Coordinates of C-alpha atoms and ligand atoms in Angstrom, one line a residue:
M1 CA 4.3 -17.8 -15.3
K2 CA 1.5 -16.8 -13.5
F3 CA 0.9 -15.0 -10.3
G4 CA 0.5 -17.6 -7.9
T5 CA 3.5 -19.5 -9.3
L6 CA 5.8 -17.0 -8.8
A7 CA 4.1 -15.9 -5.3
I8 CA 5.8 -19.1 -4.1
H9 CA 8.8 -19.5 -6.4
A10 CA 10.0 -16.3 -7.3
G11 CA 13.5 -15.6 -5.8
Q12 CA 13.3 -18.5 -4.2
S13 CA 15.6 -21.6 -4.6
P14 CA 16.5 -24.3 -1.9
D15 CA 19.5 -23.5 -0.1
P16 CA 23.1 -23.7 -2.0
T17 CA 24.9 -25.6 1.2
T18 CA 21.9 -27.7 3.1
G19 CA 19.1 -28.3 0.2
A20 CA 16.7 -25.9 2.7
I21 CA 13.5 -25.7 0.3
M22 CA 12.8 -21.5 2.0
T23 CA 15.5 -19.3 2.2
P24 CA 17.1 -19.5 5.7
V25 CA 17.0 -16.6 8.0
Y26 CA 20.6 -15.0 7.3
Q27 CA 21.1 -13.2 10.3
T28 CA 24.2 -12.1 10.2
S29 CA 25.7 -8.5 10.1
T30 CA 28.7 -9.2 8.0
F31 CA 30.1 -11.9 5.7
V32 CA 33.6 -13.3 5.7
Q33 CA 36.1 -12.2 2.8
E34 CA 38.3 -14.6 1.2
S35 CA 40.4 -12.4 0.0
P36 CA 40.5 -8.2 0.3
G37 CA 37.2 -7.7 -1.4
R38 CA 36.7 -10.7 -3.0
T39 CA 33.2 -11.1 -1.2
K40 CA 30.9 -14.9 -2.3
G41 CA 28.2 -13.2 -4.4
N42 CA 28.8 -9.5 -3.7
Y43 CA 27.6 -9.9 0.2
D44 CA 30.0 -7.6 2.4
Y45 CA 27.9 -6.1 4.5
A46 CA 24.1 -6.3 5.0
R47 CA 22.8 -2.7 5.0
S48 CA 24.1 -3.4 1.6
A49 CA 22.7 -7.0 0.9
N50 CA 21.6 -9.7 3.1
P51 CA 20.7 -13.2 1.5
T52 CA 17.3 -13.0 2.6
R53 CA 16.4 -9.9 2.0
T54 CA 17.3 -10.3 -2.1
A55 CA 15.0 -13.2 -2.4
L56 CA 12.4 -11.1 -0.8
E57 CA 13.0 -8.3 -3.1
E58 CA 13.3 -10.7 -6.3
N59 CA 9.7 -12.0 -5.4
L60 CA 8.0 -8.5 -5.1
A61 CA 9.1 -7.1 -8.3
A62 CA 8.5 -10.4 -10.0
L63 CA 5.0 -9.8 -8.3
E64 CA 4.6 -6.4 -9.7
G65 CA 5.7 -7.3 -12.6
G66 CA 8.9 -5.6 -12.6
R67 CA 12.8 -6.3 -13.0
F68 CA 13.8 -4.5 -9.5
G69 CA 12.6 -4.6 -5.9
I70 CA 14.2 -2.4 -3.0
C71 CA 13.0 -3.1 0.4
F72 CA 13.0 -0.6 3.5
S73 CA 11.7 -1.4 7.2
S74 CA 8.2 0.2 6.5
G75 CA 6.2 1.9 4.1
C76 CA 7.4 5.3 5.1
A77 CA 10.7 4.4 4.6
A78 CA 10.0 3.2 1.0
M79 CA 8.1 6.7 0.3
A80 CA 11.4 8.4 1.8
A81 CA 13.8 7.0 0.1
M82 CA 11.6 7.9 -3.1
L83 CA 11.7 11.2 -2.1
H84 CA 15.4 11.7 -1.7
T85 CA 16.0 11.0 -5.1
L86 CA 14.1 14.7 -5.6
A87 CA 16.6 17.8 -4.9
S88 CA 15.6 21.1 -3.3
G89 CA 13.5 23.2 -5.4
D90 CA 11.9 19.7 -7.1
H91 CA 7.4 19.8 -7.2
V92 CA 5.5 17.1 -6.7
V93 CA 1.6 16.3 -7.5
V94 CA 0.4 14.8 -4.8
C95 CA -3.3 12.9 -5.0
D96 CA -5.8 14.3 -2.2
D97 CA -6.7 11.3 -0.4
V98 CA -3.1 10.3 0.6
Y99 CA -2.5 7.8 3.6
G100 CA -2.3 10.2 6.3
G101 CA 1.5 9.2 7.1
T102 CA 2.5 10.0 3.3
F103 CA 0.7 13.6 3.9
R104 CA 3.1 13.8 6.7
L105 CA 6.5 12.9 5.0
F106 CA 5.7 15.7 2.6
D107 CA 4.4 18.1 4.7
K108 CA 6.7 18.1 7.5
I109 CA 9.9 16.0 6.5
F110 CA 10.3 17.1 3.0
A111 CA 8.7 20.4 2.8
Q112 CA 11.5 21.6 5.2
L113 CA 14.2 20.8 2.6
G114 CA 12.9 22.3 -0.1
I115 CA 10.4 20.3 -1.8
A116 CA 7.2 21.8 -2.6
Y117 CA 3.8 19.7 -3.3
S118 CA 0.7 20.3 -4.3
I119 CA -3.0 18.1 -3.7
V120 CA -5.3 17.8 -6.4
D121 CA -8.3 15.5 -7.3
M122 CA -6.7 13.2 -9.7
C123 CA -10.3 12.1 -10.5
N124 CA -10.2 15.4 -12.1
M125 CA -7.9 15.6 -14.5
A126 CA -8.1 19.7 -15.6
Q127 CA -7.4 20.3 -12.2
T128 CA -5.1 17.8 -12.1
K129 CA -3.1 19.0 -15.5
A130 CA -3.2 22.8 -13.7
A131 CA -0.8 21.4 -10.9
F132 CA 2.4 20.9 -12.8
T133 CA 4.9 23.5 -12.7
P134 CA 8.6 23.3 -14.5
K135 CA 10.1 22.2 -11.7
T136 CA 7.7 19.1 -11.3
K137 CA 9.4 16.0 -11.1
L138 CA 7.2 13.6 -9.7
V139 CA 3.4 12.3 -9.3
W140 CA 2.1 10.8 -6.4
I141 CA -1.0 8.4 -6.9
E142 CA -2.6 6.4 -4.4
T143 CA -5.6 4.5 -6.0
P144 CA -7.9 2.9 -4.5
T145 CA -7.4 6.4 -2.2
N146 CA -7.3 6.0 2.0
P147 CA -10.0 6.3 3.3
M148 CA -12.4 7.4 0.5
L149 CA -11.4 4.8 -2.2
K150 CA -11.5 6.6 -5.0
I151 CA -10.2 5.0 -7.7
I152 CA -7.6 7.2 -10.1
D153 CA -7.2 6.7 -13.8
I154 CA -2.9 5.7 -13.7
R155 CA -2.7 6.1 -17.4
A156 CA -4.1 8.9 -17.8
V157 CA -2.7 10.3 -14.8
V158 CA 1.1 8.8 -16.1
A159 CA 0.2 10.1 -20.2
I160 CA 0.3 14.0 -18.6
A161 CA 3.0 13.3 -16.2
K162 CA 5.1 12.1 -19.3
Q163 CA 4.1 15.2 -21.2
H164 CA 5.6 17.2 -18.6
G165 CA 9.0 14.6 -18.1
A166 CA 8.3 13.6 -14.7
L167 CA 7.6 10.3 -12.9
T168 CA 4.9 8.3 -11.6
L169 CA 4.5 6.5 -8.5
V170 CA 1.7 4.4 -7.3
D171 CA 1.4 3.5 -3.7
N172 CA -0.4 0.1 -4.3
T173 CA -0.9 -0.9 -0.9
F174 CA -4.5 -1.1 -1.0
A175 CA -5.3 -2.6 -4.4
T176 CA -2.2 -5.0 -3.9
P177 CA 0.0 -6.4 -6.7
Y178 CA -2.5 -9.3 -7.5
L179 CA -5.3 -7.0 -8.1
Q180 CA -3.1 -3.5 -10.2
S181 CA -0.2 -3.7 -12.1
P182 CA 1.0 0.1 -11.9
L183 CA 3.9 -1.2 -13.8
E184 CA 1.9 -2.1 -16.5
L185 CA -0.4 0.8 -16.3
G186 CA 2.8 2.9 -17.6
A187 CA 4.0 3.9 -13.9
D188 CA 7.6 3.8 -12.7
V189 CA 7.7 3.4 -9.5
A190 CA 5.0 0.8 -7.3
C191 CA 5.0 1.7 -3.8
H192 CA 4.0 -0.7 -1.0
S193 CA 3.5 -1.0 2.8
S194 CA 3.9 -4.3 3.0
T195 CA 3.0 -3.8 6.6
K196 CA -0.5 -4.5 4.8
Y197 CA -1.7 -7.1 2.4
I198 CA 2.0 -8.0 1.4
G199 CA 2.5 -8.9 5.4
G200 CA -1.3 -10.2 5.8
H201 CA -1.1 -11.8 9.4
S202 CA -0.5 -8.2 11.2
D203 CA 2.9 -9.3 12.0
V204 CA 5.9 -7.4 10.6
I205 CA 6.5 -3.3 9.3
G206 CA 7.6 -3.2 6.0
G207 CA 7.6 -1.8 2.7
V208 CA 9.3 -1.3 -1.0
L209 CA 9.7 0.4 -4.3
V210 CA 9.3 -2.0 -7.7
V211 CA 10.9 -0.2 -11.0
N212 CA 11.2 -1.4 -14.3
D213 CA 14.5 1.6 -15.2
P214 CA 18.3 0.2 -14.2
A215 CA 19.3 3.9 -13.3
L216 CA 16.6 4.8 -11.0
A217 CA 16.8 1.0 -9.3
E218 CA 20.6 1.9 -8.9
K219 CA 19.5 5.8 -7.4
L220 CA 17.4 3.8 -5.2
H221 CA 19.5 0.9 -3.9
Y222 CA 22.2 3.6 -3.3
I223 CA 20.1 5.6 -1.3
Q224 CA 18.9 2.2 0.4
N225 CA 22.6 1.7 1.7
A226 CA 23.1 5.2 1.5
V227 CA 20.1 6.2 4.4
G228 CA 19.8 2.7 5.3
G229 CA 16.2 2.1 6.5
V230 CA 16.6 -1.5 5.7
P231 CA 14.4 -4.4 6.9
G232 CA 15.9 -6.9 9.1
P233 CA 16.2 -10.9 7.5
W234 CA 13.9 -11.9 9.7
D235 CA 10.9 -9.3 8.9
C236 CA 12.3 -10.7 5.2
F237 CA 11.8 -14.1 5.8
L238 CA 8.1 -13.7 7.2
L239 CA 7.1 -11.6 4.4
L240 CA 8.4 -14.2 2.0
R241 CA 6.4 -16.6 3.8
S242 CA 3.2 -14.1 3.5
T243 CA 3.5 -13.7 -0.3
K244 CA 3.2 -17.4 -0.9
T245 CA -0.6 -16.9 0.2
L246 CA -1.4 -13.4 -1.1
H247 CA -3.1 -14.5 -4.0
V248 CA -5.5 -16.7 -1.7
R249 CA -6.3 -14.4 0.6
V250 CA -6.9 -11.7 -1.4
R251 CA -9.2 -13.5 -3.6
E252 CA -11.1 -14.2 -0.3
H253 CA -11.0 -10.2 0.8
C254 CA -11.9 -9.3 -2.3
K255 CA -15.5 -12.2 -1.9
N256 CA -15.8 -11.1 1.6
A257 CA -15.8 -7.4 1.2
M258 CA -17.9 -7.6 -1.6
T259 CA -20.8 -9.9 0.3
V260 CA -20.5 -7.2 3.1
A261 CA -20.2 -4.1 1.1
V262 CA -23.8 -4.8 -0.2
Y263 CA -25.2 -5.9 3.0
L264 CA -23.7 -2.4 4.3
E265 CA -25.8 -0.9 1.3
N266 CA -29.2 -2.5 2.2
H267 CA -29.1 -1.0 5.8
P268 CA -31.2 1.3 6.9
R269 CA -28.5 2.9 9.4
I270 CA -26.0 3.0 7.0
E271 CA -26.3 6.2 4.8
K272 CA -23.8 5.8 2.4
V273 CA -21.0 2.8 1.2
Y274 CA -17.6 3.7 0.0
Y275 CA -16.9 0.4 -2.1
P276 CA -15.3 0.4 -5.7
G277 CA -16.9 -2.6 -6.4
L278 CA -20.4 -1.7 -6.2
P279 CA -22.4 -0.2 -9.3
S280 CA -23.0 2.3 -7.1
H281 CA -19.6 3.4 -6.9
P282 CA -19.1 6.4 -9.4
Q283 CA -15.4 5.1 -10.5
H284 CA -16.8 1.6 -10.6
K285 CA -16.3 1.1 -14.3
L286 CA -12.3 2.4 -14.3
A287 CA -12.1 0.2 -11.2
A288 CA -13.1 -2.9 -13.2
A289 CA -11.3 -2.2 -16.2
Q290 CA -7.9 -1.0 -14.2
M291 CA -8.0 -3.9 -11.4
R292 CA -8.6 -7.9 -11.0
G293 CA -10.8 -7.2 -8.7
F294 CA -11.9 -4.4 -5.6
G295 CA -10.4 -5.2 -2.7
G296 CA -11.3 -6.2 1.1
M297 CA -11.6 -2.2 2.0
I298 CA -14.8 -0.4 2.2
S299 CA -15.7 3.2 4.0
V300 CA -19.2 3.6 5.6
V301 CA -21.0 6.8 6.9
I302 CA -22.9 6.2 9.7
K303 CA -26.6 7.8 10.3
G304 CA -26.2 10.0 13.3
G305 CA -22.5 11.1 13.3
L306 CA -19.8 10.7 16.1
P307 CA -21.9 8.9 18.5
A308 CA -23.7 6.5 16.3
A309 CA -20.1 5.8 14.8
T310 CA -18.4 6.0 18.3
Q311 CA -21.0 3.3 19.3
F312 CA -21.1 1.0 16.2
L313 CA -17.6 0.8 17.1
E314 CA -17.2 0.1 20.9
R315 CA -20.4 -2.7 19.9
V316 CA -18.3 -4.6 17.4
K317 CA -16.5 -7.5 18.6
L318 CA -15.3 -9.7 15.4
F319 CA -14.0 -6.4 13.8
S320 CA -11.0 -5.4 16.0
L321 CA -10.8 -1.6 16.4
G322 CA -7.3 -0.5 15.7
E323 CA -5.3 1.0 12.7
S324 CA -4.0 -1.1 10.0
L325 CA -5.7 -3.4 7.1
G326 CA -4.9 -5.6 5.0
G327 CA -4.5 -8.6 7.6
V328 CA -6.5 -12.0 7.6
E329 CA -8.4 -10.6 10.8
S330 CA -11.2 -8.2 10.1
L331 CA -10.3 -4.2 11.5
I332 CA -12.2 -1.6 12.1
E333 CA -11.5 2.3 12.7
H334 CA -12.4 6.1 12.6
P335 CA -10.2 8.0 10.4
A336 CA -11.0 11.3 11.5
I337 CA -9.9 10.2 15.0
M338 CA -7.6 7.5 13.8
T339 CA -5.9 7.1 10.8
H340 CA -6.1 10.4 9.6
A341 CA -5.7 13.2 12.7
T342 CA -2.9 14.1 11.4
I343 CA -4.8 15.7 8.1
P344 CA -6.3 19.4 9.1
A345 CA -10.1 19.4 9.8
E346 CA -11.4 21.4 7.0
H347 CA -9.0 19.4 4.7
R348 CA -10.5 16.0 6.3
E349 CA -14.1 18.0 5.6
K350 CA -13.6 18.5 1.9
L351 CA -12.3 15.0 1.3
G352 CA -15.6 13.4 2.7
I353 CA -13.8 12.2 6.2
V354 CA -16.7 13.6 8.2
D355 CA -16.7 12.0 12.1
G356 CA -19.7 9.4 10.5
L357 CA -17.0 7.8 8.2
V358 CA -15.9 4.2 9.7
R359 CA -13.0 2.2 7.5
L360 CA -13.3 -1.3 7.7
S361 CA -10.5 -3.8 6.4
V362 CA -12.6 -7.2 6.2
G363 CA -10.7 -10.1 6.8
I364 CA -11.3 -13.5 5.5
E365 CA -12.9 -14.9 8.8
D366 CA -16.1 -16.9 7.7
V367 CA -18.2 -14.1 5.9
D368 CA -21.6 -15.0 7.7
D369 CA -20.1 -14.5 11.0
L370 CA -18.9 -11.0 9.9
V371 CA -21.8 -10.1 9.0
G372 CA -23.3 -11.2 11.7
D373 CA -20.9 -9.1 14.0
L374 CA -22.3 -5.8 12.3
D375 CA -25.7 -6.7 12.0
R376 CA -25.4 -7.0 15.8
A377 CA -23.2 -4.1 16.2
L378 CA -26.0 -2.0 14.0
G379 CA -29.1 -3.4 15.6
Ligands
PLP401 C1 0.4 2.3 6.4 C2 0.6 2.8 4.6 C3 1.4 3.3 4.5 C4 3.2 3.6 5.3 O1 3.4 2.2 5.7 P1 3.9 1.9 7.1 O2 4.5 0.3 6.8 O3 3.3 2.0 8.1 O4 5.4 2.8 7.2 C5 1.5 3.9 3.4 N1 0.7 4.2 2.1 C6 -0.5 3.5 2.7 C7 -1.5 3.3 1.4 C8 -0.3 2.5 3.4 O5 -1.8 2.0 3.7

């Protein structure tokens, strides 16, 4: 079955007791057993498993083209669960332009538990190769990157990781499973903050890991239950409602973002536009080959630095000034002050996160109104 059909049907069948077409919110903490140890459908306690969550896990696994989905209460909880598969002394190679909270997990939480990491520019294969040590167990890719929207060649990095016997995780949050399939490209784990495009309506926090290897899935399920960062059934229900329209929404995000990117690239007050769909993007060809669309995220540098950027961000009306991304409504933010404040200033500068940099999450409003809003704010 193809994506749109899986989005609506995978993991979900009418409720066996009533025929309800929508998977119910199983708002329960425990399940009554018929006799000690004899459960109905392996449900005994809702941290271990809950039918609403099972439906979501099967749905997301299908969308990622994987066998096992393991859901968490946030993207950060999902990422932490993956890092809990490592042991003290292990080493991770991490791409240099990751989500701020991802960097914080490595730098502040897992470093003190003895998990070492190296940050590299994964657009540079020589630098990537050189970062491996005999202790490297995991490679952490985010592509497109945040907020510079660099594109990393998943196949090429997976090939290097395999030579070293390391697993590869791809944070697929920006691309969405509709536009990019990391597991098909050889990665071992696809990871999402489902708070973003998967949720799509800015009303739920969630995360997921999708894998093919049964042994890795078992390990992650064990950690999901043992550490306990599980999503509640209501959040799972909201996400199931969201995935039904993921393909429709993402198509509109891509269309609108392309129009906005072209508009911005031609505006005299804009110094630079980062959007993988523009031929001026340094990895445009790779993006076109690796992805099925270019997504809804754009970063721009405004001429005039912080004062100009601040004025622009105060003037927009339809674009709401806020962190997060991937919702149907357009958002705009200032990475250096907002989402990427946890990254040391000198590291930010090196990446290109300058004071004039503004990130846009282009929503699915009428694109004429979006361009009109930007035009007013820049004018
Ligand atoms: C938001 C985000 C995360 C963290 O997810 P939460 O749901 O906020 O915990 C991880 N990676 C990327 C790329 C994100 O945008």
